[in-house]
Coordinates of C-alpha atoms in Angstrom, one line a residue:
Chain G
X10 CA 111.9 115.2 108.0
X11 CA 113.6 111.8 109.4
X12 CA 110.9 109.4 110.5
X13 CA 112.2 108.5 113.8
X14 CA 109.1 107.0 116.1
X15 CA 105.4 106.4 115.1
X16 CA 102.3 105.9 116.3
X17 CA 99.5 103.3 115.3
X18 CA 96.7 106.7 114.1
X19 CA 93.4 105.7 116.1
X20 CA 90.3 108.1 114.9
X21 CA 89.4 108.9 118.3
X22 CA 92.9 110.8 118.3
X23 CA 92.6 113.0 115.4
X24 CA 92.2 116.0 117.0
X25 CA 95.7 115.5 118.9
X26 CA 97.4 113.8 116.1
X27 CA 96.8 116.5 114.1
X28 CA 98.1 119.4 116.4
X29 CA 101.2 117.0 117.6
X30 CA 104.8 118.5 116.8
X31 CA 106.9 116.2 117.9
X32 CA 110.2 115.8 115.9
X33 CA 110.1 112.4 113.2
X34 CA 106.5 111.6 114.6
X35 CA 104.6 109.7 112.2
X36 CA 101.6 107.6 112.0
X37 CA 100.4 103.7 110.7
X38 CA 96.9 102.7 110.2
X39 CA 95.6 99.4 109.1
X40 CA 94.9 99.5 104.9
X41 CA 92.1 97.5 105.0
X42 CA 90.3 100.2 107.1
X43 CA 90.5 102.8 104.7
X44 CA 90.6 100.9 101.3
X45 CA 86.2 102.4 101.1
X46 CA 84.7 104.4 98.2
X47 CA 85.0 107.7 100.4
X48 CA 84.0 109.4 103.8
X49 CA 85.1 110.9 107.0
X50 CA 87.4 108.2 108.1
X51 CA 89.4 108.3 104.8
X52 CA 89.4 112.3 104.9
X53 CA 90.8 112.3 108.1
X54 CA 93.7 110.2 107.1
X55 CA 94.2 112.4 104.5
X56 CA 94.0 115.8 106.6
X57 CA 96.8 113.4 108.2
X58 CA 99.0 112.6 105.5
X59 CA 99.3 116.2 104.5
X60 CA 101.0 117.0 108.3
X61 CA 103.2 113.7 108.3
X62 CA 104.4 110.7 107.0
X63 CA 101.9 107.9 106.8
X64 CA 102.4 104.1 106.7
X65 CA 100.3 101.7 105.3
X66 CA 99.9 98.5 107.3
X67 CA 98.1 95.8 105.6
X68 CA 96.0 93.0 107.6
X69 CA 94.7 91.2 104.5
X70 CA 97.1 90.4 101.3
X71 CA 97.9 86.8 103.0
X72 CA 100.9 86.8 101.2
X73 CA 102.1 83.1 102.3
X74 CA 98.9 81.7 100.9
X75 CA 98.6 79.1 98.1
X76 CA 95.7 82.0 96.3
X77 CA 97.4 84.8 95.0
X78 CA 96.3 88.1 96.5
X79 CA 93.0 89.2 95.3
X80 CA 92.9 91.6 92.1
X81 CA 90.5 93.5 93.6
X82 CA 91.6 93.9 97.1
X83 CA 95.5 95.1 95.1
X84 CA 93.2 97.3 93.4
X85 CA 91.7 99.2 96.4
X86 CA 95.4 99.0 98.1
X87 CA 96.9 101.0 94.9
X88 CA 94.4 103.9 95.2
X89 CA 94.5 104.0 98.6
X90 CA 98.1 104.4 98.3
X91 CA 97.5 106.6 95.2
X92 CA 95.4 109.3 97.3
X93 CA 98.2 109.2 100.8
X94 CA 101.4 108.8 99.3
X95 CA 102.5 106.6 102.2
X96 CA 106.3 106.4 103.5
X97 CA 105.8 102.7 103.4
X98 CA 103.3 99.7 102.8
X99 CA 103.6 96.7 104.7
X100 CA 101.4 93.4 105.6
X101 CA 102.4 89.8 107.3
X102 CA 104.4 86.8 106.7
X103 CA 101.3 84.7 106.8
X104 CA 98.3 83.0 105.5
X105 CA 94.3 84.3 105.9
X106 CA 92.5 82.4 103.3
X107 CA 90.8 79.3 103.6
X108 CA 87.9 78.2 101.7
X109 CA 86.5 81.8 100.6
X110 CA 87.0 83.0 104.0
X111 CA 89.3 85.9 105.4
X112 CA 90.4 84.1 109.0
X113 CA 91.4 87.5 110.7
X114 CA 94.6 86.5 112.6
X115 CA 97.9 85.3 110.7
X116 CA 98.2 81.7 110.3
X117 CA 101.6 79.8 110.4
X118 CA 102.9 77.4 107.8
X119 CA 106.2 75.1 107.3
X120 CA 108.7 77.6 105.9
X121 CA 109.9 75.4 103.0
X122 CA 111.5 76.0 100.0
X123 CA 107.7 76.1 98.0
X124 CA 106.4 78.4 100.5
X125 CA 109.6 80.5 99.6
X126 CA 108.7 80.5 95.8
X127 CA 105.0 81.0 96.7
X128 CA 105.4 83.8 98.8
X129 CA 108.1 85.2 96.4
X130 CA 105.6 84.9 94.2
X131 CA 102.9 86.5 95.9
X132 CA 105.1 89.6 97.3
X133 CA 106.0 90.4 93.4
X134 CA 102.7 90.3 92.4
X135 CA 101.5 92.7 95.0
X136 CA 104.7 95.0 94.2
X137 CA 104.0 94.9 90.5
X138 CA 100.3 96.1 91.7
X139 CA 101.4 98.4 93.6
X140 CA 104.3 99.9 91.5
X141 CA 106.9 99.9 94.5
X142 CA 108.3 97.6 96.8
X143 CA 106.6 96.6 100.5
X144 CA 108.0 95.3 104.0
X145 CA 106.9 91.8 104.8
X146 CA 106.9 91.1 108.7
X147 CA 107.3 88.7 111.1
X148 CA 104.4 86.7 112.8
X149 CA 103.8 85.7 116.2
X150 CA 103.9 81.8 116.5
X151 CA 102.0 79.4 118.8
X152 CA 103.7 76.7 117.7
X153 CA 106.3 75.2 116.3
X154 CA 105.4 73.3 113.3
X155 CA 107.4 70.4 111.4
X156 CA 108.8 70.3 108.0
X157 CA 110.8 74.1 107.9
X158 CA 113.3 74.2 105.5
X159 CA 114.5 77.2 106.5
X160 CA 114.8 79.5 109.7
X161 CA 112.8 82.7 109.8
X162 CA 115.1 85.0 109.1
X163 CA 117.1 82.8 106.4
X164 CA 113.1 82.7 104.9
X165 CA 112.9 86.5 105.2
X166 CA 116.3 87.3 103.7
X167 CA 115.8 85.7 100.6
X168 CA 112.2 86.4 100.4
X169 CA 113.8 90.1 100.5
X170 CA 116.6 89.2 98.0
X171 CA 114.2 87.3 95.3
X172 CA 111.5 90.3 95.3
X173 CA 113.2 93.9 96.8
X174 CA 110.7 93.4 99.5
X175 CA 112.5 95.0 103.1
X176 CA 111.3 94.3 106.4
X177 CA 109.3 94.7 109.1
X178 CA 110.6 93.7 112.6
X179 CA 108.3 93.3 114.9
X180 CA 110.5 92.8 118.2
X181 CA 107.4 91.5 119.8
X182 CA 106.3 89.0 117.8
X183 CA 110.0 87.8 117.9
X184 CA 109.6 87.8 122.1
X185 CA 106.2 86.1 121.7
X186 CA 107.3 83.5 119.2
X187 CA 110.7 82.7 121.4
X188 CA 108.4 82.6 124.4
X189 CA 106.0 80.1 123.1
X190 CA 108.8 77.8 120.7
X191 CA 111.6 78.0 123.4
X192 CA 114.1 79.7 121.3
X193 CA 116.3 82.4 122.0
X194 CA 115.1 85.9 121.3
X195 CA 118.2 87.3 121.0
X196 CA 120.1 84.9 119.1
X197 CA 116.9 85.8 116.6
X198 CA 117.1 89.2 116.6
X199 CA 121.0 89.0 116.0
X200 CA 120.1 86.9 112.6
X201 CA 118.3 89.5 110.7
X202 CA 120.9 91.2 108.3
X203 CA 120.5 95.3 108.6
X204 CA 120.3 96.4 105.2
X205 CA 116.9 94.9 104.5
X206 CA 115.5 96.5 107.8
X207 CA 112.4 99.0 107.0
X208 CA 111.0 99.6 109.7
X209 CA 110.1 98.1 113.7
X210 CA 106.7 97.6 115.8
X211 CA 106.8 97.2 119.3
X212 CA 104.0 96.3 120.9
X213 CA 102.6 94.7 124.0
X214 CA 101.3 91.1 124.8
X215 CA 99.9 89.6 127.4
X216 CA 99.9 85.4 128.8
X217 CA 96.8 83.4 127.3
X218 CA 93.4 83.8 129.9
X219 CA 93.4 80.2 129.4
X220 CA 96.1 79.5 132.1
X221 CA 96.8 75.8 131.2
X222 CA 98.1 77.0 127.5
X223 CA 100.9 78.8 128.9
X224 CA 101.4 80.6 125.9
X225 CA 101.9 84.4 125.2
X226 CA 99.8 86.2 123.3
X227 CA 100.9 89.0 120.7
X228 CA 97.7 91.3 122.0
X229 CA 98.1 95.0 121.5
X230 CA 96.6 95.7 124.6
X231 CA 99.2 96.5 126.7
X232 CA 102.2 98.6 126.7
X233 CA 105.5 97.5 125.4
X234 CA 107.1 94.9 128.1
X235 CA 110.6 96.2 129.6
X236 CA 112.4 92.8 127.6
X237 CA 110.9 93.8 124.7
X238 CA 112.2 97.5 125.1
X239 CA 116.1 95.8 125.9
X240 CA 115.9 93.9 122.3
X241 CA 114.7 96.9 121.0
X242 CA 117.7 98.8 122.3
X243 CA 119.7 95.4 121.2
X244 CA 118.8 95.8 118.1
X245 CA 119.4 99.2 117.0
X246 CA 122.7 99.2 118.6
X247 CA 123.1 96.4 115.8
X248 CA 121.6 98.1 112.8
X249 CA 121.4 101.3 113.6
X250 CA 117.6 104.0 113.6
X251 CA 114.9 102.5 111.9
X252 CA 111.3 104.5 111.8
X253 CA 109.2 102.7 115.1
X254 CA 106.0 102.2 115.8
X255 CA 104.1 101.7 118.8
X256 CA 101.2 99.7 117.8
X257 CA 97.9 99.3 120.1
X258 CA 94.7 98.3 118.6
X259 CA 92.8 97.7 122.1
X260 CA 92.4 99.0 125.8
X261 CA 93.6 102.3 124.1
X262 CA 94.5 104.9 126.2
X263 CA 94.8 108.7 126.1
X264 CA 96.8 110.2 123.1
X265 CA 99.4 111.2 125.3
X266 CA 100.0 108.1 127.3
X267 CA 100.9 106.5 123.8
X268 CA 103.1 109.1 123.1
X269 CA 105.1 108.9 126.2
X270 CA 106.2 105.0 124.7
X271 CA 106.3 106.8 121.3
X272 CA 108.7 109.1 122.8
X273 CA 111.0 107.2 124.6
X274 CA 111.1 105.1 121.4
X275 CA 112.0 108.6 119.5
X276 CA 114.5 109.0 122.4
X277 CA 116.5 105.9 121.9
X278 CA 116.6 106.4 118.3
X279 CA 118.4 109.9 119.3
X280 CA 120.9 108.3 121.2
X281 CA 121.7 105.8 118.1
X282 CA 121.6 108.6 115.7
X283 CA 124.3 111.0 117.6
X284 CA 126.5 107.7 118.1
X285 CA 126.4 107.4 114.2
X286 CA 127.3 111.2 113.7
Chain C
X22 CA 107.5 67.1 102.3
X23 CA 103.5 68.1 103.3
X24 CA 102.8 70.4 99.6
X25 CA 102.1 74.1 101.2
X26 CA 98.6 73.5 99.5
X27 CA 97.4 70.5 101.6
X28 CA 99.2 72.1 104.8
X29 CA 96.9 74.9 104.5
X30 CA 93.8 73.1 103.5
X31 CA 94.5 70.7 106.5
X32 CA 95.0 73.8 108.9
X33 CA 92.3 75.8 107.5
X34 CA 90.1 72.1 108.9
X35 CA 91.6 71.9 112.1
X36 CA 91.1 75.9 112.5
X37 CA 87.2 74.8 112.1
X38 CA 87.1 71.7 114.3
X39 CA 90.6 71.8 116.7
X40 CA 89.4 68.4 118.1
X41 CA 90.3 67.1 114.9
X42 CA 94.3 67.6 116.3
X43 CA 95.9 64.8 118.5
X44 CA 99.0 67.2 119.4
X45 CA 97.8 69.4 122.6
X46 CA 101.1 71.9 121.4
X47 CA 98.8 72.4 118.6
X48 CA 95.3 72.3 119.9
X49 CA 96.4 75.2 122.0
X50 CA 97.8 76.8 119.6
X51 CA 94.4 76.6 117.6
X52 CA 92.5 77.8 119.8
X53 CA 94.6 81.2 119.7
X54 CA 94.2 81.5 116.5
X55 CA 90.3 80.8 116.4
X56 CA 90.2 83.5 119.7
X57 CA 92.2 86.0 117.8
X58 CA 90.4 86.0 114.3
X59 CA 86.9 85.6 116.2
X60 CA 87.7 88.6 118.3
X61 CA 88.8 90.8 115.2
X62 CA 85.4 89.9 113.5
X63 CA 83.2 90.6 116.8
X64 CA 85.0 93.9 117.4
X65 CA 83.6 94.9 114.1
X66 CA 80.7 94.1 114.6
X67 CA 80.7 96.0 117.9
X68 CA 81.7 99.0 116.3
X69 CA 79.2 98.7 113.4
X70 CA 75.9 97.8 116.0
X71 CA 76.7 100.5 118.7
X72 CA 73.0 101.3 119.0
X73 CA 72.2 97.7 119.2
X74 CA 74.9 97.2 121.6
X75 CA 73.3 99.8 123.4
X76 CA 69.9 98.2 123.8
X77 CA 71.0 94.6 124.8
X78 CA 74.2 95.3 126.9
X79 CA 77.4 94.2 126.1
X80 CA 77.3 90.6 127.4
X81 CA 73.9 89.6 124.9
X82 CA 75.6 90.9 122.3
X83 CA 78.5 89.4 122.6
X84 CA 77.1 85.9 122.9
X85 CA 75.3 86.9 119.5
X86 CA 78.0 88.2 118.1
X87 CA 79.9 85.4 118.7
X88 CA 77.6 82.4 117.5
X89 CA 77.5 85.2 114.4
X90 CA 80.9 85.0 113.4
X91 CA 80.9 81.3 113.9
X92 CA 78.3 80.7 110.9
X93 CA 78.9 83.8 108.7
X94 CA 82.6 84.4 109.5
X95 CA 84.7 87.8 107.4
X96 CA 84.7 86.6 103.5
X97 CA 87.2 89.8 103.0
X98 CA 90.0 91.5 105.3
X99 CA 87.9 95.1 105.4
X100 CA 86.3 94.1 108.8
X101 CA 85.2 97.8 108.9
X102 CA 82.4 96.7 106.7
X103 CA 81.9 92.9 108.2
X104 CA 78.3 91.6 109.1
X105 CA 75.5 92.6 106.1
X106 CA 73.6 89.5 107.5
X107 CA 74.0 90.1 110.8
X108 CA 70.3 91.9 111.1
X109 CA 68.7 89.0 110.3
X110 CA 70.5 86.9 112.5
X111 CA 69.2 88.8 115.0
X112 CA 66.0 88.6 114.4
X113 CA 65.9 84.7 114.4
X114 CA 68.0 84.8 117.7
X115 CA 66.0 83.1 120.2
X116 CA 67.7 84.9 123.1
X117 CA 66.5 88.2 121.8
X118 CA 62.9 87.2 120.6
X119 CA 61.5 89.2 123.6
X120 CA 62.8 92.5 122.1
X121 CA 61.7 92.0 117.7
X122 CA 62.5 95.4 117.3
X123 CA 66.3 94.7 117.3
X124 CA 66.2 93.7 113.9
X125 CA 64.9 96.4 112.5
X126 CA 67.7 98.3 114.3
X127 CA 70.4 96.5 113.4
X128 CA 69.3 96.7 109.6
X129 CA 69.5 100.4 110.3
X130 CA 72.8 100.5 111.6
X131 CA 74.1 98.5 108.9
X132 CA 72.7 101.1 106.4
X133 CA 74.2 103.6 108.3
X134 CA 77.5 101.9 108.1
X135 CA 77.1 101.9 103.9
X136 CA 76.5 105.4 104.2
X137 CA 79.4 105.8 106.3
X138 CA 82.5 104.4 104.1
X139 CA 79.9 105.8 100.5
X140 CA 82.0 107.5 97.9
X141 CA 82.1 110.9 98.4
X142 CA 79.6 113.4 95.7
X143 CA 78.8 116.7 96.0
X144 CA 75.0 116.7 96.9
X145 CA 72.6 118.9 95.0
X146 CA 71.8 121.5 97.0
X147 CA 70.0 124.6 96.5
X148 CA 72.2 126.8 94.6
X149 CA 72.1 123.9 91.9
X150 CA 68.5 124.4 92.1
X151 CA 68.7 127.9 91.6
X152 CA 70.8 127.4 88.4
X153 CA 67.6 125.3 87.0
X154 CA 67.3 121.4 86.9
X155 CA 65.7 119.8 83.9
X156 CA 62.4 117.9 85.1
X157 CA 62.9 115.4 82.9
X158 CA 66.8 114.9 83.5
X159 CA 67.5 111.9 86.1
X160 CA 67.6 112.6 89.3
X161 CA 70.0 110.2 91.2
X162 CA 70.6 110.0 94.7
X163 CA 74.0 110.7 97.4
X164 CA 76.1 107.7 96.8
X165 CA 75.8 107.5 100.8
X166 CA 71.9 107.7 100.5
X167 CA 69.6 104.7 102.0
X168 CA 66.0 104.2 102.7
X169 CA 64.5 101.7 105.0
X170 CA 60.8 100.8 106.2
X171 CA 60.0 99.5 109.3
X172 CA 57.9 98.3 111.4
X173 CA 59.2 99.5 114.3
X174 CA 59.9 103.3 115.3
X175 CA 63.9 102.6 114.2
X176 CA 65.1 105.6 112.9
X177 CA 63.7 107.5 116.2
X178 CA 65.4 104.7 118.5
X179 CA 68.7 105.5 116.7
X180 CA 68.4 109.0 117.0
X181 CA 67.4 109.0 120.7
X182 CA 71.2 107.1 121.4
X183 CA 73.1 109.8 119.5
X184 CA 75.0 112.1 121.6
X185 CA 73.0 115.1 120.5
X186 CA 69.7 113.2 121.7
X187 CA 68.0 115.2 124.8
X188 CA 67.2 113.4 127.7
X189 CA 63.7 112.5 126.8
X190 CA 64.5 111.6 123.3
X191 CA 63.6 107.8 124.4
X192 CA 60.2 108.8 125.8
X193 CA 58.6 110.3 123.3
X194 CA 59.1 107.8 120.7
X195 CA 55.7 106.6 119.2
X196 CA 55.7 103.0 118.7
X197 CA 54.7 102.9 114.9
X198 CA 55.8 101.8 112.0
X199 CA 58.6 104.0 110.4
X200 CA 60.7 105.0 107.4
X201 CA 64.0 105.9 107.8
X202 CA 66.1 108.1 105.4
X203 CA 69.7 108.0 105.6
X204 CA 72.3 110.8 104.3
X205 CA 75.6 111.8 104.6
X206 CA 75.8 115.4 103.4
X207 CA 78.9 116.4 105.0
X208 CA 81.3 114.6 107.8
X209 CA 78.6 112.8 109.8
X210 CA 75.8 110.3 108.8
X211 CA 72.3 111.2 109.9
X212 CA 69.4 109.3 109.5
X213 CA 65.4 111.0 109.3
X214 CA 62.3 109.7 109.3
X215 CA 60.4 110.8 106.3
X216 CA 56.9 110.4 105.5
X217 CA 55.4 108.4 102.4
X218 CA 54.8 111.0 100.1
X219 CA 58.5 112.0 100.5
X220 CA 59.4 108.1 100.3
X221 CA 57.3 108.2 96.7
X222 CA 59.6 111.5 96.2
X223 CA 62.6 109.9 96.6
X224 CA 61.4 106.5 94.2
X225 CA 61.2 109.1 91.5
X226 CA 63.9 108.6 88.9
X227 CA 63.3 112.3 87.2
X228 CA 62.1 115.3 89.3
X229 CA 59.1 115.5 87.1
X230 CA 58.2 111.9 88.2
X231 CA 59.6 112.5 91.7
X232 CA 56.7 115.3 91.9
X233 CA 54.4 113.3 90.3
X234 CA 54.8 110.4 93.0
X235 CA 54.7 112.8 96.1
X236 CA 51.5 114.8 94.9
X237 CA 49.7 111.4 94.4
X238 CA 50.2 110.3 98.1
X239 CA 49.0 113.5 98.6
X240 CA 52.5 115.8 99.8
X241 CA 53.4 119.0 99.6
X242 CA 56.2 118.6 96.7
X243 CA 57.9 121.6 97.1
X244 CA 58.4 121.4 100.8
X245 CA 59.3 117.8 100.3
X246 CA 62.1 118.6 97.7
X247 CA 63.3 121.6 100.1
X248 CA 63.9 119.5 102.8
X249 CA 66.1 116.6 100.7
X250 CA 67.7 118.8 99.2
X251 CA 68.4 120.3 103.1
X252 CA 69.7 116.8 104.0
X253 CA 71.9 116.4 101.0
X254 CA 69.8 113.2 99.6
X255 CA 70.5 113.8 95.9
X256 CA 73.6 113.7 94.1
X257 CA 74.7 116.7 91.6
X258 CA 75.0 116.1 88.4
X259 CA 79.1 116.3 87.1
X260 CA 79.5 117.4 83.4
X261 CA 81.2 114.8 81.9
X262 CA 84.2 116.8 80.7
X263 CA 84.3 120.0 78.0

């Protein structure tokens, strides 16, 4: 089966998930959130996995930061992905640990040419743990720091060229960031070379509470913006179907009100697909 | 050329203090990333303290919450397990010294969170009793197996905010102390309260001195064993290979 369009898996959905037929549906969950000793939770991902493809989405390997990834935190990842067999594994372009803490949001950092070779570094080490390559994705920004060596996607494209890693587009985070650092989304979106595509999230966001920040914020609280849908559409016209996921983590509604974004999401890959054949 | 390591070190700072930034582009900026992360950790602790939630509202826990991540933020990504110190936290937060019993609530819920995410184990159940069990071999608890004295009624205030809880669950709680025992035989987690002699049961490392302990305090040892065997307390014993 062709993954076409996904679905962030929420427990209180398990019931629905599990009965769903639609054609190339498949679901993502956070790692972290299953990497325990045992349980209901982790069953029910596994009931899951046995019906569809699953991917693993990783909140917590902070593979931009100056610490290597955890051994033990690698270790829980591999038998995690040992018991689903996941379609794909995939965590952030972007830092978390600071002092012995795990800051839960991904921080930004000057994109130079020793951040390259640390987060080459660190992406290896995690594929070498894990026996198979990942997809590294793109993070929101909130601002636009000095001292890049190189753009995001130049950063991205060798990261993926030094390690195997692919990627994860996340078309939102790429509205958010051009949003908040004034630079063209499109013009982005056009500079990520196709082959090392993976897989894309769309998501919603919503404008800071704060109203003097006038910054965006990458939320998943909302669904997917209509501009965020046309660079979608932009894209895929450009690289052709990649598996996509609608990701929501809060304010989740009903099963099938997420699946009517999953589905038009499945629909528009359609349309690329028959344009291919 | 700021090294990648100082960068971080000096973001990870202004991340704690954001004053400590000149540059309003970045101040801002901070303070989405402190919202973000902070609202991650005080999610999980919402869905870990749902009975707790229950009995303050949402807004007092949230201020709680809150002021909790700030001084014990997430050491580790798996937020599903954040906030083992959050019970006594609680307990010394001065907002909530009217109500001491949240404590001893919150402690519960966070055993009831280990038992939760526990490795799985088949329990030892009857038909392994019928088989035999040697008194003298140990006798080891469910992975997912907790027990917890306190000095308020907890366990019955947690069950009285489970679904399956009838209407006057609430009322008829006596306000004594209590132990709680927590199991996870199959899907769901359910916590009892038990009695001493079944507490001096369950502190028993062989059946022989598990029986021993129970008839001392004066319990009926067969009932006792019956009904933790019922709730899937004990852990079968796995040959170790052929």
């Amino acid at each position: 089966m062709i993954m076409t369009a996904g679905l962030g898996f929420k427990l209180e959905h398990l019931d629905e998930a599990l009965t769903a037929r639609n054609p190339g549906l498949w679901f993502e969950v956070h790692a972290e959130n299953y990497m325990v000793d045992g349980g209901p939770r982790l069953r029910a991902l596994l009931a899951l996995a046995e019906r569809f493809a699953i991917s693993l989405h990783g909140v917590g390997l902070s593979l931009a930061s100056v610490e290597p990834p955890a051994g033990d935190h690698l270790r829980r990842l591999r038998t995690l992905a040992d018991l689903v067999g996941p379609a794909a594994i995939s965590d952030h372009l972007a830092w978390q640990k600071w002092e012995g803490g795990h800051h839960a949001d991904f921080l930004p950092f000057p994109r130079t040419r020793q951040a390259l070779d640390i987060t080459a570094d660190n992406v290896a080490r995690v594929q070498d743990a894990l026996g198979r390559s990942i997809l590294v994705e793109n993070p929101s920004l909130y601002v636009d720091l000095p001292g890049h060596d190189l753009d995001e996607a130049s950063f991205l494209a060798e990261l993926a060229a030094r390690t195997g890693c692919g990627l994860l587009v996340d078309v939102n985070n790429i509205f958010v960031s051009a949003a908040n650092l004034r630079f063209s989304a499109e013009a982005r979106i056009d500079a990520i070379p196709a082959s090392i595509i993976g897989e894309v999230h769309l998501a919603g966001h919503r404008p800071d509470p704060d109203p003097e920040s006038g910054l965006l914020i990458d939320s998943h609280d909302a669904p997917v913006s209509d501009p965020v849908w046309l660079l979608y559409q932009r894209l895929i016209n450009r690289v052709g179907p990649r598996p996509t996921l609608i990701e929501r983590d809060d304010d989740i509604p009903p099963f099938q009100e997420l699946m009517l974004e999953r589905d038009r999401a499945h629909r528009l890959l359609e349309q690329r697909m028959s344009i291919d054949a | 050329m700021l090294e990648a390591a100082d960068f971080q070190h000096a973001f990870g700072a202004m991340l704690a203090s954001p004053h400590r930034s000149n540059d309003p582009a970045m101040r801002r900026a901070l303070a989405v990333h402190r919202n973000t992360a902070s609202k991650a950790a005080r999610d999980a602790l919402f869905a870990n303290y749902p009975v707790t939630v229950a009995l303050v509202g949402e807004d007092a826990f949230t201020a709680c919450a809150t002021s909790y991540v700030e001084i014990a933020p997430p050491r580790e990504p798996r937020l599903c397990l954040y906030g083992d110190r959050f019970s006594p936290f609680i307990d010394a937060w001065s907002p909530f010294l009217e109500a001491p019993y949240l404590g001893a609530i919150a402690a519960l819920e966070r055993l009831v969170t280990e038992a939760l995410f526990a490795a799985d184990h088949p329990p030892l159940d009857a038909a392994a009793l019928a088989r035999g069990i040697d008194p003298e071999v140990a006798l080891r608890w469910h992975p997912a197996t907790r027990v917890a004295q306190a000095r308020m009624p907890a366990a019955s205030v947690w069950r009285a905010h489970q679904p399956d809880a009838g209407p006057d669950a609430f009322e008829a709680i006596l306000w004594n102390p209590e132990i709680a025992l927590v199991t996870r035989a199959g899907d769901a987690v359910e916590v009892h309260v038990i009695d001493v002699p079944t507490r001096a049961f369950l502190a028993g490392r062989t059946l022989a001195e598990a029986a021993a302990n129970a008839a001392s305090e004066g319990g009926d040892v067969a009932s006792i064993f019956a009904l933790l065997l019922s709730v899937g307390a004990f852990a079968e014993e796995i040959p170790r290979g052929e």
